[in-house]
CSV table of C-alpha atoms and ligand atoms in Angstrom, one decimal:
chain,number,residue,atom,x,y,z
A,1,MET,CA,93.7,-22.0,-52.3
A,2,SER,CA,92.7,-24.3,-49.5
A,3,PRO,CA,95.0,-25.2,-46.6
A,4,MET,CA,97.7,-27.8,-47.1
A,5,GLU,CA,98.5,-26.4,-50.6
A,6,PHE,CA,95.9,-28.5,-52.3
A,7,VAL,CA,94.7,-27.2,-55.6
A,8,ASP,CA,91.1,-26.9,-54.7
A,9,LEU,CA,88.9,-27.2,-57.8
A,10,ARG,CA,85.8,-28.6,-56.1
A,11,SER,CA,83.9,-25.4,-56.5
A,12,ASP,CA,84.1,-21.6,-56.8
A,13,THR,CA,82.3,-21.6,-53.4
A,14,VAL,CA,85.7,-22.3,-51.7
A,15,THR,CA,87.0,-18.8,-52.5
A,16,LEU,CA,88.1,-16.8,-49.6
A,17,PRO,CA,87.4,-13.0,-49.2
A,18,THR,CA,90.1,-10.5,-50.4
A,19,GLU,CA,91.9,-8.2,-48.0
A,20,GLU,CA,89.8,-5.4,-49.4
A,21,MET,CA,86.6,-7.3,-48.4
A,22,LEU,CA,88.0,-7.9,-44.9
A,23,ASP,CA,88.7,-4.2,-44.6
A,24,ALA,CA,85.2,-3.4,-45.8
A,25,ILE,CA,83.7,-5.7,-43.2
A,26,ARG,CA,85.8,-4.1,-40.5
A,27,HIS,CA,84.6,-0.6,-41.4
A,28,ALA,CA,81.0,-1.3,-42.5
A,29,LYS,CA,78.3,1.0,-41.1
A,30,LEU,CA,75.8,-1.4,-39.4
A,31,GLY,CA,72.2,-1.4,-38.2
A,32,ASP,CA,69.3,-3.8,-37.7
A,33,ASP,CA,68.3,-4.9,-41.1
A,34,VAL,CA,65.0,-6.5,-40.0
A,35,PHE,CA,64.1,-2.9,-39.0
A,36,GLY,CA,65.5,-1.8,-42.4
A,37,GLU,CA,68.2,0.1,-40.7
A,38,ASP,CA,71.5,-1.4,-42.0
A,39,PRO,CA,72.9,1.2,-44.4
A,40,THR,CA,75.4,-1.2,-45.9
A,41,VAL,CA,72.8,-3.7,-46.8
A,42,LYS,CA,70.7,-1.0,-48.4
A,43,SER,CA,73.6,0.2,-50.5
A,44,LEU,CA,74.3,-3.3,-51.7
A,45,GLU,CA,70.7,-4.0,-52.5
A,46,GLU,CA,70.5,-0.7,-54.5
A,47,LEU,CA,73.7,-1.5,-56.3
A,48,ALA,CA,72.5,-5.0,-57.2
A,49,ALA,CA,69.2,-3.7,-58.5
A,50,GLU,CA,71.0,-1.1,-60.6
A,51,ARG,CA,73.5,-3.6,-62.0
A,52,MET,CA,70.6,-5.8,-63.1
A,53,GLY,CA,68.4,-3.0,-64.4
A,54,LYS,CA,65.6,-3.9,-62.0
A,55,GLU,CA,63.7,-1.9,-59.3
A,56,ALA,CA,64.8,-3.6,-56.1
A,57,ALA,CA,66.9,-6.3,-54.5
A,58,LEU,CA,67.1,-8.4,-51.4
A,59,LEU,CA,70.2,-9.9,-49.6
A,60,VAL,CA,69.6,-13.5,-48.6
A,61,THR,CA,71.9,-16.0,-46.9
A,62,SER,CA,72.5,-18.5,-49.8
A,63,GLY,CA,71.7,-19.4,-53.3
A,64,THR,CA,69.4,-22.1,-52.1
A,65,GLN,CA,67.5,-19.6,-49.9
A,66,ALA,CA,67.4,-17.2,-52.9
A,67,ASN,CA,65.8,-19.8,-55.1
A,68,LEU,CA,63.3,-20.9,-52.4
A,69,VAL,CA,62.3,-17.3,-51.5
A,70,SER,CA,61.8,-16.6,-55.2
A,71,LEU,CA,59.7,-19.7,-55.9
A,72,MET,CA,57.5,-18.8,-52.9
A,73,SER,CA,57.2,-15.2,-54.1
A,74,ASN,CA,56.4,-16.1,-57.8
A,75,ALA,CA,53.8,-18.8,-57.3
A,76,GLN,CA,51.1,-20.0,-54.9
A,77,ARG,CA,51.1,-23.4,-53.3
A,78,GLY,CA,49.7,-26.1,-55.6
A,79,GLU,CA,50.7,-24.3,-58.7
A,80,LEU,CA,53.0,-25.8,-61.4
A,81,VAL,CA,56.6,-24.7,-62.0
A,82,ILE,CA,58.5,-25.7,-65.1
A,83,LEU,CA,62.1,-26.6,-64.2
A,84,GLU,CA,65.0,-27.8,-66.3
A,85,SER,CA,65.5,-31.5,-65.6
A,86,GLU,CA,69.2,-31.0,-64.6
A,87,SER,CA,68.6,-27.7,-62.7
A,88,HIS,CA,70.1,-27.0,-59.3
A,89,ILE,CA,66.6,-26.3,-57.9
A,90,TYR,CA,65.5,-29.8,-58.9
A,91,TRP,CA,68.7,-31.7,-58.0
A,92,TYR,CA,70.4,-30.1,-55.1
A,93,GLU,CA,68.0,-28.0,-53.0
A,94,VAL,CA,66.5,-30.8,-50.8
A,95,GLY,CA,63.2,-30.7,-52.6
A,96,GLY,CA,62.4,-27.3,-51.0
A,97,VAL,CA,60.4,-26.5,-54.2
A,98,ALA,CA,57.8,-29.2,-53.1
A,99,ALA,CA,58.5,-29.5,-49.4
A,100,ILE,CA,58.3,-25.8,-48.5
A,101,ALA,CA,57.1,-23.8,-51.5
A,102,GLY,CA,54.4,-26.5,-52.2
A,103,LEU,CA,54.8,-26.3,-56.0
A,104,LEU,CA,54.5,-29.1,-58.5
A,105,PRO,CA,57.8,-29.4,-60.5
A,106,TRP,CA,57.3,-30.2,-64.2
A,107,THR,CA,60.7,-30.9,-65.7
A,108,LEU,CA,61.8,-30.4,-69.3
A,109,LYS,CA,65.0,-31.4,-71.0
A,110,SER,CA,67.1,-28.7,-72.6
A,111,GLN,CA,70.1,-28.2,-74.9
A,112,PHE,CA,72.9,-27.3,-72.4
A,113,GLY,CA,70.3,-25.4,-70.3
A,114,ALA,CA,68.4,-23.6,-73.0
A,115,PHE,CA,64.8,-24.8,-73.4
A,116,ASP,CA,63.4,-25.2,-76.9
A,117,PRO,CA,60.5,-22.7,-76.7
A,118,GLU,CA,58.2,-25.3,-78.4
A,119,ASP,CA,58.8,-27.6,-75.5
A,120,VAL,CA,57.8,-24.9,-73.0
A,121,GLU,CA,54.7,-24.1,-75.1
A,122,ALA,CA,53.7,-27.8,-75.1
A,123,ALA,CA,54.2,-28.1,-71.4
A,124,ILE,CA,51.8,-25.3,-70.7
A,125,ARG,CA,48.5,-27.1,-70.8
A,126,PRO,CA,45.2,-25.3,-71.3
A,127,ARG,CA,43.4,-24.2,-68.1
A,128,ASN,CA,41.2,-27.2,-67.1
A,129,ILE,CA,39.6,-28.4,-63.9
A,130,HIS,CA,42.0,-31.4,-63.8
A,131,PHE,CA,45.2,-29.6,-64.2
A,132,PRO,CA,47.3,-27.6,-61.7
A,133,GLU,CA,47.6,-23.9,-62.5
A,134,PRO,CA,50.9,-23.2,-64.3
A,135,ALA,CA,52.6,-20.2,-62.7
A,136,LEU,CA,56.3,-20.1,-63.4
A,137,VAL,CA,59.2,-21.1,-65.7
A,138,CYS,CA,62.7,-21.3,-64.3
A,139,VAL,CA,66.0,-21.2,-66.2
A,140,GLU,CA,69.5,-21.6,-64.8
A,141,ASN,CA,72.3,-19.4,-66.1
A,142,THR,CA,75.1,-20.5,-66.3
A,143,HIS,CA,73.9,-24.0,-66.1
A,144,ASN,CA,75.8,-25.9,-63.4
A,145,ARG,CA,75.1,-29.6,-64.3
A,146,HIS,CA,75.6,-29.0,-68.0
A,147,GLY,CA,79.1,-27.7,-67.3
A,148,GLY,CA,78.8,-23.9,-66.8
A,149,THR,CA,77.0,-23.4,-70.1
A,150,ILE,CA,75.5,-20.1,-71.1
A,151,VAL,CA,71.8,-19.5,-72.0
A,152,ALA,CA,72.2,-16.6,-74.4
A,153,PRO,CA,70.0,-13.5,-74.2
A,154,LYS,CA,68.2,-14.5,-77.4
A,155,GLN,CA,67.4,-17.9,-76.0
A,156,LEU,CA,66.0,-16.3,-72.9
A,157,GLU,CA,64.0,-13.9,-75.0
A,158,ALA,CA,62.4,-16.8,-76.9
A,159,VAL,CA,61.4,-18.5,-73.7
A,160,SER,CA,60.1,-15.3,-72.2
A,161,ARG,CA,57.9,-14.7,-75.2
A,162,VAL,CA,56.2,-18.1,-74.6
A,163,ALA,CA,55.9,-17.6,-70.8
A,164,LYS,CA,54.4,-14.1,-71.3
A,165,ALA,CA,51.9,-15.3,-73.9
A,166,HIS,CA,50.5,-17.7,-71.4
A,167,GLY,CA,50.6,-15.4,-68.3
A,168,LEU,CA,53.5,-17.3,-66.6
A,169,LEU,CA,56.4,-15.6,-64.9
A,170,LEU,CA,60.1,-16.3,-65.9
A,171,TYR,CA,62.7,-16.6,-63.1
A,172,MET,CA,66.4,-17.1,-63.5
A,173,ASP,CA,68.7,-18.9,-61.1
A,174,GLY,CA,71.6,-16.7,-62.1
A,175,ALA,CA,74.0,-17.9,-59.4
A,176,ARG,CA,76.8,-17.5,-62.0
A,177,ILE,CA,75.1,-14.9,-64.3
A,178,PHE,CA,78.2,-12.7,-64.2
A,179,ASN,CA,80.2,-15.5,-65.6
A,180,ALA,CA,77.8,-15.6,-68.5
A,181,ALA,CA,77.9,-11.9,-69.1
A,182,ILE,CA,81.7,-11.8,-68.9
A,183,ALA,CA,82.1,-14.7,-71.3
A,184,LEU,CA,79.8,-13.2,-73.9
A,185,ARG,CA,81.2,-9.7,-73.2
A,186,VAL,CA,77.7,-8.2,-72.8
A,187,ASP,CA,76.1,-6.2,-70.0
A,188,VAL,CA,74.5,-8.5,-67.4
A,189,ARG,CA,71.2,-6.5,-68.0
A,190,GLU,CA,71.0,-8.1,-71.4
A,191,PHE,CA,70.2,-11.4,-69.6
A,192,ALA,CA,68.2,-9.8,-66.7
A,193,ARG,CA,65.9,-7.9,-69.0
A,194,HIS,CA,64.3,-11.0,-70.4
A,195,VAL,CA,63.3,-12.4,-67.0
A,196,ASP,CA,60.8,-11.1,-64.4
A,197,ASN,CA,63.2,-11.7,-61.6
A,198,LEU,CA,66.4,-13.5,-60.8
A,199,MET,CA,69.0,-14.3,-58.2
A,200,PHE,CA,72.8,-14.2,-58.3
A,201,SER,CA,75.4,-15.4,-55.8
A,202,LEU,CA,78.1,-13.4,-54.1
A,203,SER,CA,79.7,-16.5,-52.6
A,204,LYS,CA,80.8,-18.2,-55.8
A,205,GLY,CA,83.1,-16.7,-58.4
A,206,LEU,CA,82.7,-13.2,-56.8
A,207,SER,CA,84.6,-14.6,-53.8
A,208,CYS,CA,82.4,-13.3,-50.9
A,209,PRO,CA,82.1,-15.4,-47.8
A,210,VAL,CA,78.3,-15.5,-47.7
A,211,GLY,CA,75.2,-14.3,-49.6
A,212,SER,CA,73.1,-14.1,-52.7
A,213,LEU,CA,70.8,-11.4,-54.0
A,214,VAL,CA,67.2,-11.7,-55.3
A,215,VAL,CA,66.4,-9.0,-57.8
A,216,GLY,CA,63.1,-7.9,-59.4
A,217,THR,CA,60.2,-5.5,-59.1
A,218,ALA,CA,59.7,-3.6,-55.9
A,219,GLU,CA,56.4,-5.5,-55.3
A,220,PHE,CA,58.1,-8.9,-55.8
A,221,ILE,CA,60.9,-7.9,-53.5
A,222,GLU,CA,58.4,-6.9,-50.8
A,223,LYS,CA,56.9,-10.4,-51.0
A,224,ALA,CA,60.4,-11.9,-51.0
A,225,ARG,CA,61.3,-10.0,-47.9
A,226,LYS,CA,58.4,-11.5,-46.0
A,227,ASN,CA,59.1,-15.0,-47.4
A,228,ARG,CA,62.8,-14.6,-46.3
A,229,LYS,CA,61.5,-13.8,-42.8
A,230,ILE,CA,59.3,-16.9,-42.6
A,231,LEU,CA,62.3,-19.0,-43.5
A,232,GLY,CA,64.2,-17.5,-40.7
A,233,GLY,CA,66.4,-15.5,-43.0
A,234,GLY,CA,65.8,-12.0,-41.5
A,235,MET,CA,69.3,-10.9,-40.5
A,236,ARG,CA,70.3,-8.1,-38.1
A,237,GLN,CA,73.7,-6.4,-38.7
A,238,ALA,CA,73.9,-8.0,-42.1
A,239,GLY,CA,76.1,-5.2,-43.3
A,240,ILE,CA,79.1,-7.4,-42.5
A,241,ILE,CA,77.9,-9.7,-45.3
A,242,ALA,CA,76.8,-6.8,-47.5
A,243,ALA,CA,80.1,-4.9,-47.3
A,244,PRO,CA,82.2,-7.5,-49.2
A,245,GLY,CA,79.3,-7.9,-51.6
A,246,ILE,CA,79.8,-4.2,-52.6
A,247,VAL,CA,83.5,-4.8,-53.1
A,248,ALA,CA,82.7,-7.9,-55.2
A,249,LEU,CA,80.3,-6.0,-57.5
A,250,GLU,CA,82.9,-3.3,-58.0
A,251,LYS,CA,86.1,-5.3,-58.2
A,252,MET,CA,85.5,-9.0,-58.8
A,253,VAL,CA,83.4,-9.2,-61.9
A,254,ASP,CA,85.8,-8.4,-64.7
A,255,ARG,CA,88.4,-10.8,-63.4
A,256,LEU,CA,86.0,-13.8,-64.0
A,257,ALA,CA,87.6,-13.8,-67.5
A,258,GLU,CA,90.8,-15.2,-66.0
A,259,ASP,CA,88.8,-18.1,-64.5
A,260,HIS,CA,87.3,-18.8,-67.9
A,261,ALA,CA,90.8,-18.7,-69.6
A,262,ASN,CA,92.1,-21.1,-66.9
A,263,ALA,CA,89.1,-23.4,-67.4
A,264,ARG,CA,89.7,-23.5,-71.1
A,265,PHE,CA,93.4,-24.2,-70.6
A,266,LEU,CA,92.6,-27.0,-68.1
A,267,ALA,CA,90.0,-28.5,-70.4
A,268,GLU,CA,92.2,-28.5,-73.4
A,269,GLY,CA,95.1,-30.1,-71.3
A,270,VAL,CA,92.9,-32.8,-69.9
A,271,SER,CA,91.3,-33.5,-73.3
A,272,LYS,CA,94.7,-34.7,-74.6
A,273,ILE,CA,95.0,-37.4,-71.9
A,274,ASP,CA,94.1,-40.9,-73.2
A,275,GLY,CA,91.0,-42.3,-71.6
A,276,VAL,CA,89.5,-39.0,-70.6
A,277,LYS,CA,86.8,-37.3,-72.6
A,278,VAL,CA,86.0,-33.6,-72.5
A,279,ASP,CA,83.2,-32.0,-74.5
A,280,LEU,CA,85.1,-28.7,-75.2
A,281,LYS,CA,81.9,-27.1,-76.5
A,282,ARG,CA,80.5,-27.1,-73.0
A,283,VAL,CA,83.5,-25.3,-71.5
A,284,GLN,CA,82.1,-21.8,-71.9
A,285,THR,CA,82.9,-20.4,-68.4
A,286,ASN,CA,84.6,-21.7,-65.3
A,287,ILE,CA,83.4,-25.3,-65.1
A,288,VAL,CA,85.2,-28.3,-66.6
A,289,LEU,CA,83.5,-31.7,-66.8
A,290,PHE,CA,85.3,-34.8,-68.0
A,291,ASP,CA,84.2,-38.3,-68.5
A,292,ILE,CA,86.3,-41.1,-67.1
A,293,SER,CA,84.0,-44.0,-67.8
A,294,SER,CA,86.6,-45.8,-69.9
A,295,LEU,CA,88.9,-46.0,-66.9
A,296,GLY,CA,86.5,-48.4,-65.1
A,297,LEU,CA,86.8,-46.9,-61.7
A,298,ALA,CA,83.9,-47.0,-59.2
A,299,ASP,CA,82.4,-44.1,-57.3
A,300,ASN,CA,84.9,-41.7,-55.7
A,301,GLN,CA,88.1,-43.8,-56.6
A,302,PHE,CA,89.3,-41.3,-59.2
A,303,ILE,CA,88.8,-38.3,-56.8
A,304,ILE,CA,90.6,-40.1,-54.0
A,305,LYS,CA,93.6,-40.8,-56.3
A,306,LEU,CA,93.6,-37.2,-57.5
A,307,GLU,CA,93.6,-36.0,-53.9
A,308,ASP,CA,96.8,-38.1,-53.3
A,309,LYS,CA,98.4,-36.0,-56.0
A,310,GLY,CA,97.3,-32.7,-54.3
A,311,VAL,CA,94.3,-31.9,-56.4
A,312,LEU,CA,90.7,-31.7,-55.2
A,313,ALA,CA,87.7,-32.2,-57.5
A,314,LEU,CA,84.1,-33.5,-57.2
A,315,MET,CA,82.3,-36.3,-58.9
A,316,HIS,CA,79.4,-35.2,-60.9
A,317,GLY,CA,77.4,-38.4,-61.4
A,318,THR,CA,79.0,-41.8,-61.6
A,319,HIS,CA,81.7,-41.2,-64.3
A,320,VAL,CA,82.0,-37.5,-64.7
A,321,VAL,CA,84.6,-35.4,-62.8
A,322,ARG,CA,83.9,-31.7,-62.2
A,323,MET,CA,86.6,-29.1,-61.7
A,324,VAL,CA,85.9,-25.4,-61.2
A,325,THR,CA,88.3,-22.5,-61.6
A,326,HIS,CA,88.1,-19.4,-59.4
A,327,PHE,CA,89.9,-16.6,-57.7
A,328,GLY,CA,93.1,-18.1,-56.2
A,329,ILE,CA,93.5,-20.6,-59.0
A,330,GLU,CA,96.3,-19.5,-61.4
A,331,ARG,CA,97.7,-21.0,-64.6
A,332,GLU,CA,100.3,-23.0,-62.6
A,333,HIS,CA,97.5,-24.6,-60.6
A,334,ALA,CA,95.7,-25.6,-63.8
A,335,GLU,CA,99.0,-27.1,-65.0
A,336,LYS,CA,99.3,-29.1,-61.8
A,337,ALA,CA,95.7,-30.4,-62.2
A,338,ILE,CA,96.4,-31.5,-65.7
A,339,ALA,CA,99.6,-33.3,-64.6
A,340,ALA,CA,97.7,-34.9,-61.7
A,341,VAL,CA,95.0,-36.3,-64.0
A,342,ALA,CA,97.7,-37.6,-66.4
A,343,ALA,CA,99.5,-39.2,-63.4
A,344,VAL,CA,96.4,-40.9,-62.1
A,345,VAL,CA,95.6,-42.3,-65.6
A,346,ASP,CA,99.3,-43.5,-65.9
A,347,ASP,CA,99.2,-45.2,-62.5
A,348,LEU,CA,96.0,-47.0,-63.5
A,349,ARG,CA,97.6,-48.3,-66.7
A,350,LEU,CA,100.7,-49.5,-64.9
A,351,ASN,CA,98.8,-51.3,-62.2
A,352,GLY,CA,96.3,-52.8,-64.7
B,401,TLP,N1,76.1,-25.0,-56.3
B,401,TLP,C1,77.1,-25.6,-55.6
B,401,TLP,C2,76.7,-27.0,-55.1
B,401,TLP,O1,75.5,-26.9,-54.4
B,401,TLP,C3,76.6,-28.0,-56.2
B,401,TLP,C4,78.4,-25.7,-56.5
B,401,TLP,O2,79.4,-26.1,-55.9
B,401,TLP,O3,78.3,-25.5,-57.7
B,401,TLP,N2,72.1,-22.4,-58.1
B,401,TLP,C5,73.2,-22.9,-58.7
B,401,TLP,C6,73.3,-22.8,-60.2
B,401,TLP,C7,74.3,-23.4,-58.0
B,401,TLP,O4,75.3,-23.9,-58.6
B,401,TLP,C8,74.2,-23.4,-56.6
B,401,TLP,C9,75.4,-23.9,-55.7
B,401,TLP,C10,73.1,-22.8,-55.9
B,401,TLP,C11,72.1,-22.4,-56.7
B,401,TLP,C12,72.9,-22.8,-54.4
B,401,TLP,O5,73.8,-21.9,-53.8
B,401,TLP,P1,74.2,-22.1,-52.3
B,401,TLP,O6,75.2,-23.2,-52.3
B,401,TLP,O7,74.7,-20.7,-51.9
B,401,TLP,O8,73.0,-22.4,-51.5
């Protein structure tokens, strides 16, 4: 919960560290991680690699840095990267894919985040003097802009088959991959095994203050470590970031199921309100999107009115509101959010 007793549903990034995380920070054994001497960072990286069934991992400052480091480590400047047209990398990462990694983004539409393998096949043009070299395919799981939707292991496998057949690598922005694993009740390795490398965030549903992990082969992580350094992401006593990450992997993964149950409750409640449309099929994890186009409000007007009722949310495009459940949001807060949406809609009706 944020200060002032707002029900803060803007993002799972607003989560605060648990007492156990704060204790772990206080007692972490530290060293200079640029010299490879921080034992807590090493433990977290080993744990992350083991959880994903990969050889090695690298702690980075943010999800955006994780994606950028991974793009740089998976492809050479001037090469082509296939991105999902609503992906976080394409929409929200300041164009780092082009500006810094120097890659040509080639976007494809998808069904809730899952590419049709035939579309991927068609996008990979034959080697030709006129064409950029295709290097990489990226998937996002869960998919943020589609509403926290899951790309199932089978769907990943189908894309992986096409990528492999053409000598391309497959990378997953798995910022919320543990949400996908918990929702489908499968080991997270079931997702990770179909991609060459991936990242996941500590600072979202897992409640850590800072950090993401890039995970893959030892060779890839060595390149990623160097690319992290060129981006200024080499950290010194980073054990204070890693310590809560270890707590998160051990204690905060299973509870994501509560966030999903609360998101479902919230979505069903909001879907009963006249004038608000929710696509319940998309509510698969901790994100709820609802369409308010019939209310005829411009820009942030709905969000401002919700805030007056003590609930914080974000606009997601012009007529879609996003609410995200997370640690600290209980059933009663979801109830309060439903009541607030209903009250805003009622006020609008009364005041024309
Ligand atoms: N997403 C944030 C905002 O940037 C929109 C959020 O509130 O959802 N990949 C995915 C799939 C993400 O959702 C995000 C963050 C990132 C990468 C970037 O992570 P950070 O914010 O740590 O750089």
